[in-house]
């Protein structure tokens, strides 16, 4: 994942995923003012941050660092909008993620094709209203469609 911050003290962009925190601490001290963020997962942060808090964020992001988990986390971030809430939800596994599902019909197909509603007899497949299934899930779920797929919280 990508996470760059603009540090006012150094008047520079810092790639948090590739920074030596000891060198940063030596350069700017124990606390920095973050005035802008560039990330590929919707991270928002502004204000004073301790270097150890930035290290903690990077440590958590490194735990997520694999393709499928990253997509789950990005969907959680898009839905929840808060890093700590998204991370704790991801860590606890209190969600379902349906990758690449962009609309209600695709959600219905995903649920049926993945067997989440059990085994559907072959002779009934042609009668399934996938959009209605997806609509019911969408309306009743604590979740939403995101750029990465459908996310549902428990």
JSON list of C-alpha atoms in Angstrom, two decimals:
[
{"chain": "A", "resi": 1, "resn": "UNK", "atom": "CA", "xyz": [0.00, 0.00, 0.00]},
{"chain": "A", "resi": 2, "resn": "UNK", "atom": "CA", "xyz": [1.07, 3.58, -0.52]},
{"chain": "A", "resi": 3, "resn": "UNK", "atom": "CA", "xyz": [1.16, 6.22, 2.21]},
{"chain": "A", "resi": 4, "resn": "UNK", "atom": "CA", "xyz": [2.99, 9.50, 1.81]},
{"chain": "A", "resi": 5, "resn": "UNK", "atom": "CA", "xyz": [2.65, 12.46, 4.16]},
{"chain": "A", "resi": 6, "resn": "UNK", "atom": "CA", "xyz": [3.73, 16.07, 3.87]},
{"chain": "A", "resi": 7, "resn": "UNK", "atom": "CA", "xyz": [5.67, 17.09, 6.96]},
{"chain": "A", "resi": 8, "resn": "UNK", "atom": "CA", "xyz": [5.68, 20.82, 7.64]},
{"chain": "A", "resi": 9, "resn": "UNK", "atom": "CA", "xyz": [8.88, 20.71, 9.73]},
{"chain": "A", "resi": 10, "resn": "UNK", "atom": "CA", "xyz": [10.91, 19.35, 6.82]},
{"chain": "A", "resi": 11, "resn": "UNK", "atom": "CA", "xyz": [8.77, 20.98, 4.15]},
{"chain": "A", "resi": 12, "resn": "UNK", "atom": "CA", "xyz": [8.85, 17.66, 2.29]},
{"chain": "A", "resi": 13, "resn": "UNK", "atom": "CA", "xyz": [6.87, 14.59, 1.33]},
{"chain": "A", "resi": 14, "resn": "UNK", "atom": "CA", "xyz": [7.83, 11.43, 3.22]},
{"chain": "A", "resi": 15, "resn": "UNK", "atom": "CA", "xyz": [7.00, 7.92, 2.04]},
{"chain": "A", "resi": 16, "resn": "UNK", "atom": "CA", "xyz": [6.01, 6.28, 5.33]},
{"chain": "A", "resi": 17, "resn": "UNK", "atom": "CA", "xyz": [6.21, 2.81, 3.86]},
{"chain": "A", "resi": 18, "resn": "UNK", "atom": "CA", "xyz": [9.89, 3.30, 3.07]},
{"chain": "A", "resi": 19, "resn": "UNK", "atom": "CA", "xyz": [11.20, 5.74, 5.69]},
{"chain": "A", "resi": 20, "resn": "UNK", "atom": "CA", "xyz": [13.83, 5.14, 8.34]},
{"chain": "A", "resi": 21, "resn": "UNK", "atom": "CA", "xyz": [11.98, 6.37, 11.41]},
{"chain": "A", "resi": 22, "resn": "UNK", "atom": "CA", "xyz": [15.18, 6.88, 13.43]},
{"chain": "A", "resi": 23, "resn": "UNK", "atom": "CA", "xyz": [16.55, 9.18, 10.73]},
{"chain": "A", "resi": 24, "resn": "UNK", "atom": "CA", "xyz": [13.22, 11.01, 10.58]},
{"chain": "A", "resi": 25, "resn": "UNK", "atom": "CA", "xyz": [13.21, 11.40, 14.37]},
{"chain": "A", "resi": 26, "resn": "UNK", "atom": "CA", "xyz": [16.78, 12.77, 14.27]},
{"chain": "A", "resi": 27, "resn": "UNK", "atom": "CA", "xyz": [15.79, 15.22, 11.55]},
{"chain": "A", "resi": 28, "resn": "UNK", "atom": "CA", "xyz": [12.48, 16.59, 12.89]},
{"chain": "A", "resi": 29, "resn": "UNK", "atom": "CA", "xyz": [12.16, 15.43, 16.50]},
{"chain": "A", "resi": 30, "resn": "UNK", "atom": "CA", "xyz": [9.53, 13.23, 18.17]},
{"chain": "A", "resi": 31, "resn": "UNK", "atom": "CA", "xyz": [6.50, 15.06, 16.81]},
{"chain": "A", "resi": 32, "resn": "UNK", "atom": "CA", "xyz": [5.60, 16.28, 13.32]},
{"chain": "A", "resi": 33, "resn": "UNK", "atom": "CA", "xyz": [2.80, 18.32, 11.82]},
{"chain": "A", "resi": 34, "resn": "UNK", "atom": "CA", "xyz": [1.19, 16.45, 8.91]},
{"chain": "A", "resi": 35, "resn": "UNK", "atom": "CA", "xyz": [-0.55, 18.84, 6.54]},
{"chain": "A", "resi": 36, "resn": "UNK", "atom": "CA", "xyz": [-1.36, 16.55, 3.60]},
{"chain": "A", "resi": 37, "resn": "UNK", "atom": "CA", "xyz": [-1.64, 12.85, 2.79]},
{"chain": "A", "resi": 38, "resn": "UNK", "atom": "CA", "xyz": [-1.41, 10.82, -0.40]},
{"chain": "A", "resi": 39, "resn": "UNK", "atom": "CA", "xyz": [-2.51, 7.19, -0.16]},
{"chain": "A", "resi": 40, "resn": "UNK", "atom": "CA", "xyz": [-4.10, 4.53, -2.30]},
{"chain": "A", "resi": 41, "resn": "UNK", "atom": "CA", "xyz": [-6.63, 3.61, 0.38]},
{"chain": "A", "resi": 42, "resn": "UNK", "atom": "CA", "xyz": [-8.27, 6.90, 1.34]},
{"chain": "A", "resi": 43, "resn": "UNK", "atom": "CA", "xyz": [-6.24, 7.70, 4.45]},
{"chain": "A", "resi": 44, "resn": "UNK", "atom": "CA", "xyz": [-7.00, 11.12, 5.92]},
{"chain": "A", "resi": 45, "resn": "UNK", "atom": "CA", "xyz": [-4.83, 12.69, 8.57]},
{"chain": "A", "resi": 46, "resn": "UNK", "atom": "CA", "xyz": [-3.88, 16.21, 9.53]},
{"chain": "A", "resi": 47, "resn": "UNK", "atom": "CA", "xyz": [-2.33, 17.65, 12.64]},
{"chain": "A", "resi": 48, "resn": "UNK", "atom": "CA", "xyz": [0.41, 16.78, 15.09]},
{"chain": "A", "resi": 49, "resn": "UNK", "atom": "CA", "xyz": [1.57, 13.18, 15.23]},
{"chain": "A", "resi": 50, "resn": "UNK", "atom": "CA", "xyz": [4.19, 11.45, 17.31]},
{"chain": "A", "resi": 51, "resn": "UNK", "atom": "CA", "xyz": [6.74, 9.54, 15.25]},
{"chain": "A", "resi": 52, "resn": "UNK", "atom": "CA", "xyz": [5.85, 6.40, 17.25]},
{"chain": "A", "resi": 53, "resn": "UNK", "atom": "CA", "xyz": [2.20, 6.78, 16.15]},
{"chain": "A", "resi": 54, "resn": "UNK", "atom": "CA", "xyz": [3.32, 6.93, 12.51]},
{"chain": "A", "resi": 55, "resn": "UNK", "atom": "CA", "xyz": [5.44, 3.81, 13.10]},
{"chain": "A", "resi": 56, "resn": "UNK", "atom": "CA", "xyz": [2.38, 2.09, 14.56]},
{"chain": "A", "resi": 57, "resn": "UNK", "atom": "CA", "xyz": [0.30, 2.94, 11.48]},
{"chain": "A", "resi": 58, "resn": "UNK", "atom": "CA", "xyz": [3.00, 1.56, 9.19]},
{"chain": "A", "resi": 59, "resn": "UNK", "atom": "CA", "xyz": [3.27, -1.61, 11.31]},
{"chain": "A", "resi": 60, "resn": "UNK", "atom": "CA", "xyz": [-0.46, -2.18, 10.95]},
{"chain": "A", "resi": 61, "resn": "UNK", "atom": "CA", "xyz": [-0.33, -1.56, 7.20]},
{"chain": "A", "resi": 62, "resn": "UNK", "atom": "CA", "xyz": [2.52, -4.07, 6.88]},
{"chain": "A", "resi": 63, "resn": "UNK", "atom": "CA", "xyz": [0.32, -6.71, 8.53]},
{"chain": "A", "resi": 64, "resn": "UNK", "atom": "CA", "xyz": [-2.22, -6.17, 5.75]},
{"chain": "A", "resi": 65, "resn": "UNK", "atom": "CA", "xyz": [0.38, -6.28, 3.00]},
{"chain": "A", "resi": 66, "resn": "UNK", "atom": "CA", "xyz": [-0.95, -8.93, 0.61]},
{"chain": "A", "resi": 67, "resn": "UNK", "atom": "CA", "xyz": [-3.22, -8.56, -2.41]},
{"chain": "A", "resi": 68, "resn": "UNK", "atom": "CA", "xyz": [-6.57, -9.87, -1.15]},
{"chain": "A", "resi": 69, "resn": "UNK", "atom": "CA", "xyz": [-6.24, -8.42, 2.37]},
{"chain": "A", "resi": 70, "resn": "UNK", "atom": "CA", "xyz": [-5.30, -5.04, 0.89]},
{"chain": "A", "resi": 71, "resn": "UNK", "atom": "CA", "xyz": [-8.47, -5.02, -1.21]},
{"chain": "A", "resi": 72, "resn": "UNK", "atom": "CA", "xyz": [-10.55, -5.91, 1.85]},
{"chain": "A", "resi": 73, "resn": "UNK", "atom": "CA", "xyz": [-8.93, -3.12, 3.85]},
{"chain": "A", "resi": 74, "resn": "UNK", "atom": "CA", "xyz": [-9.36, -0.56, 1.07]},
{"chain": "A", "resi": 75, "resn": "UNK", "atom": "CA", "xyz": [-13.07, -1.42, 0.91]},
{"chain": "A", "resi": 76, "resn": "UNK", "atom": "CA", "xyz": [-13.33, -1.07, 4.70]},
{"chain": "A", "resi": 77, "resn": "UNK", "atom": "CA", "xyz": [-11.57, 2.30, 4.55]},
{"chain": "A", "resi": 78, "resn": "UNK", "atom": "CA", "xyz": [-13.91, 3.50, 1.82]},
{"chain": "A", "resi": 79, "resn": "UNK", "atom": "CA", "xyz": [-16.97, 2.45, 3.83]},
{"chain": "A", "resi": 80, "resn": "UNK", "atom": "CA", "xyz": [-15.86, 3.44, 7.33]},
{"chain": "A", "resi": 81, "resn": "UNK", "atom": "CA", "xyz": [-13.54, 6.36, 6.52]},
{"chain": "A", "resi": 82, "resn": "UNK", "atom": "CA", "xyz": [-11.53, 5.91, 9.73]},
{"chain": "A", "resi": 83, "resn": "UNK", "atom": "CA", "xyz": [-8.18, 4.09, 9.84]},
{"chain": "A", "resi": 84, "resn": "UNK", "atom": "CA", "xyz": [-8.44, 2.72, 13.39]},
{"chain": "A", "resi": 85, "resn": "UNK", "atom": "CA", "xyz": [-12.03, 1.56, 12.93]},
{"chain": "A", "resi": 86, "resn": "UNK", "atom": "CA", "xyz": [-11.23, -0.06, 9.57]},
{"chain": "A", "resi": 87, "resn": "UNK", "atom": "CA", "xyz": [-8.13, -1.75, 10.99]},
{"chain": "A", "resi": 88, "resn": "UNK", "atom": "CA", "xyz": [-9.87, -3.12, 14.09]},
{"chain": "A", "resi": 89, "resn": "UNK", "atom": "CA", "xyz": [-12.74, -4.42, 11.92]},
{"chain": "A", "resi": 90, "resn": "UNK", "atom": "CA", "xyz": [-10.26, -6.04, 9.50]},
{"chain": "A", "resi": 91, "resn": "UNK", "atom": "CA", "xyz": [-8.23, -7.53, 12.35]},
{"chain": "A", "resi": 92, "resn": "UNK", "atom": "CA", "xyz": [-11.34, -8.97, 14.06]},
{"chain": "A", "resi": 93, "resn": "UNK", "atom": "CA", "xyz": [-12.72, -10.32, 10.76]},
{"chain": "A", "resi": 94, "resn": "UNK", "atom": "CA", "xyz": [-16.12, -8.80, 11.52]},
{"chain": "A", "resi": 95, "resn": "UNK", "atom": "CA", "xyz": [-17.10, -8.38, 7.87]},
{"chain": "A", "resi": 96, "resn": "UNK", "atom": "CA", "xyz": [-17.75, -10.11, 4.57]},
{"chain": "A", "resi": 97, "resn": "UNK", "atom": "CA", "xyz": [-16.06, -8.91, 1.41]},
{"chain": "A", "resi": 98, "resn": "UNK", "atom": "CA", "xyz": [-17.31, -9.72, -2.06]},
{"chain": "A", "resi": 99, "resn": "UNK", "atom": "CA", "xyz": [-14.51, -8.74, -4.47]},
{"chain": "A", "resi": 100, "resn": "UNK", "atom": "CA", "xyz": [-15.20, -7.08, -7.81]},
{"chain": "A", "resi": 101, "resn": "UNK", "atom": "CA", "xyz": [-18.94, -6.86, -7.10]},
{"chain": "A", "resi": 102, "resn": "UNK", "atom": "CA", "xyz": [-20.07, -3.50, -8.47]},
{"chain": "A", "resi": 103, "resn": "UNK", "atom": "CA", "xyz": [-23.88, -3.68, -8.50]},
{"chain": "A", "resi": 104, "resn": "UNK", "atom": "CA", "xyz": [-26.86, -5.53, -7.10]},
{"chain": "A", "resi": 105, "resn": "UNK", "atom": "CA", "xyz": [-27.07, -8.10, -9.87]},
{"chain": "A", "resi": 106, "resn": "UNK", "atom": "CA", "xyz": [-23.38, -9.00, -9.51]},
{"chain": "A", "resi": 107, "resn": "UNK", "atom": "CA", "xyz": [-23.93, -9.29, -5.74]},
{"chain": "A", "resi": 108, "resn": "UNK", "atom": "CA", "xyz": [-26.80, -11.71, -6.34]},
{"chain": "A", "resi": 109, "resn": "UNK", "atom": "CA", "xyz": [-24.68, -13.81, -8.73]},
{"chain": "A", "resi": 110, "resn": "UNK", "atom": "CA", "xyz": [-21.77, -13.83, -6.28]},
{"chain": "A", "resi": 111, "resn": "UNK", "atom": "CA", "xyz": [-23.89, -15.01, -3.35]},
{"chain": "A", "resi": 112, "resn": "UNK", "atom": "CA", "xyz": [-25.53, -17.77, -5.40]},
{"chain": "A", "resi": 113, "resn": "UNK", "atom": "CA", "xyz": [-22.38, -18.86, -7.30]},
{"chain": "A", "resi": 114, "resn": "UNK", "atom": "CA", "xyz": [-20.27, -19.02, -4.13]},
{"chain": "A", "resi": 115, "resn": "UNK", "atom": "CA", "xyz": [-22.91, -21.17, -2.45]},
{"chain": "A", "resi": 116, "resn": "UNK", "atom": "CA", "xyz": [-23.56, -18.67, 0.33]},
{"chain": "A", "resi": 117, "resn": "UNK", "atom": "CA", "xyz": [-27.25, -19.52, 0.17]},
{"chain": "A", "resi": 118, "resn": "UNK", "atom": "CA", "xyz": [-26.65, -23.24, -0.01]},
{"chain": "A", "resi": 119, "resn": "UNK", "atom": "CA", "xyz": [-26.95, -25.60, -2.93]},
{"chain": "A", "resi": 120, "resn": "UNK", "atom": "CA", "xyz": [-29.40, -24.48, -5.62]},
{"chain": "A", "resi": 121, "resn": "UNK", "atom": "CA", "xyz": [-30.89, -27.33, -7.69]},
{"chain": "A", "resi": 122, "resn": "UNK", "atom": "CA", "xyz": [-29.91, -27.11, -11.38]},
{"chain": "A", "resi": 123, "resn": "UNK", "atom": "CA", "xyz": [-33.53, -27.07, -12.53]},
{"chain": "A", "resi": 124, "resn": "UNK", "atom": "CA", "xyz": [-34.16, -23.84, -10.55]},
{"chain": "A", "resi": 125, "resn": "UNK", "atom": "CA", "xyz": [-31.11, -21.83, -11.70]},
{"chain": "A", "resi": 126, "resn": "UNK", "atom": "CA", "xyz": [-32.97, -20.23, -14.63]},
{"chain": "A", "resi": 127, "resn": "UNK", "atom": "CA", "xyz": [-35.66, -18.87, -12.29]},
{"chain": "A", "resi": 128, "resn": "UNK", "atom": "CA", "xyz": [-33.37, -16.98, -9.94]},
{"chain": "A", "resi": 129, "resn": "UNK", "atom": "CA", "xyz": [-33.75, -13.21, -9.88]},
{"chain": "A", "resi": 130, "resn": "UNK", "atom": "CA", "xyz": [-30.15, -12.26, -9.13]},
{"chain": "A", "resi": 131, "resn": "UNK", "atom": "CA", "xyz": [-30.84, -8.54, -9.04]},
{"chain": "A", "resi": 132, "resn": "UNK", "atom": "CA", "xyz": [-33.63, -9.00, -6.46]},
{"chain": "A", "resi": 133, "resn": "UNK", "atom": "CA", "xyz": [-31.31, -11.10, -4.30]},
{"chain": "A", "resi": 134, "resn": "UNK", "atom": "CA", "xyz": [-28.59, -8.46, -4.53]},
{"chain": "A", "resi": 135, "resn": "UNK", "atom": "CA", "xyz": [-31.10, -5.69, -3.83]},
{"chain": "A", "resi": 136, "resn": "UNK", "atom": "CA", "xyz": [-32.36, -7.43, -0.69]},
{"chain": "A", "resi": 137, "resn": "UNK", "atom": "CA", "xyz": [-28.83, -7.95, 0.59]},
{"chain": "A", "resi": 138, "resn": "UNK", "atom": "CA", "xyz": [-27.87, -4.36, -0.22]},
{"chain": "A", "resi": 139, "resn": "UNK", "atom": "CA", "xyz": [-30.93, -2.91, 1.52]},
{"chain": "A", "resi": 140, "resn": "UNK", "atom": "CA", "xyz": [-30.65, -5.10, 4.63]},
{"chain": "A", "resi": 141, "resn": "UNK", "atom": "CA", "xyz": [-26.88, -5.22, 5.07]},
{"chain": "A", "resi": 142, "resn": "UNK", "atom": "CA", "xyz": [-24.71, -2.96, 7.15]},
{"chain": "A", "resi": 143, "resn": "UNK", "atom": "CA", "xyz": [-22.47, -2.31, 4.16]},
{"chain": "A", "resi": 144, "resn": "UNK", "atom": "CA", "xyz": [-22.16, -0.81, 0.71]},
{"chain": "A", "resi": 145, "resn": "UNK", "atom": "CA", "xyz": [-20.67, -1.08, -2.74]},
{"chain": "A", "resi": 146, "resn": "UNK", "atom": "CA", "xyz": [-17.14, 0.28, -2.90]},
{"chain": "A", "resi": 147, "resn": "UNK", "atom": "CA", "xyz": [-14.62, 0.72, -5.67]},
{"chain": "A", "resi": 148, "resn": "UNK", "atom": "CA", "xyz": [-13.16, -2.69, -4.69]},
{"chain": "A", "resi": 149, "resn": "UNK", "atom": "CA", "xyz": [-16.34, -4.67, -4.17]},
{"chain": "A", "resi": 150, "resn": "UNK", "atom": "CA", "xyz": [-19.20, -5.05, -1.69]},
{"chain": "A", "resi": 151, "resn": "UNK", "atom": "CA", "xyz": [-18.35, -4.85, 2.00]},
{"chain": "A", "resi": 152, "resn": "UNK", "atom": "CA", "xyz": [-20.71, -5.92, 4.78]},
{"chain": "A", "resi": 153, "resn": "UNK", "atom": "CA", "xyz": [-20.05, -5.46, 8.49]},
{"chain": "A", "resi": 154, "resn": "UNK", "atom": "CA", "xyz": [-21.42, -7.78, 11.19]}
]
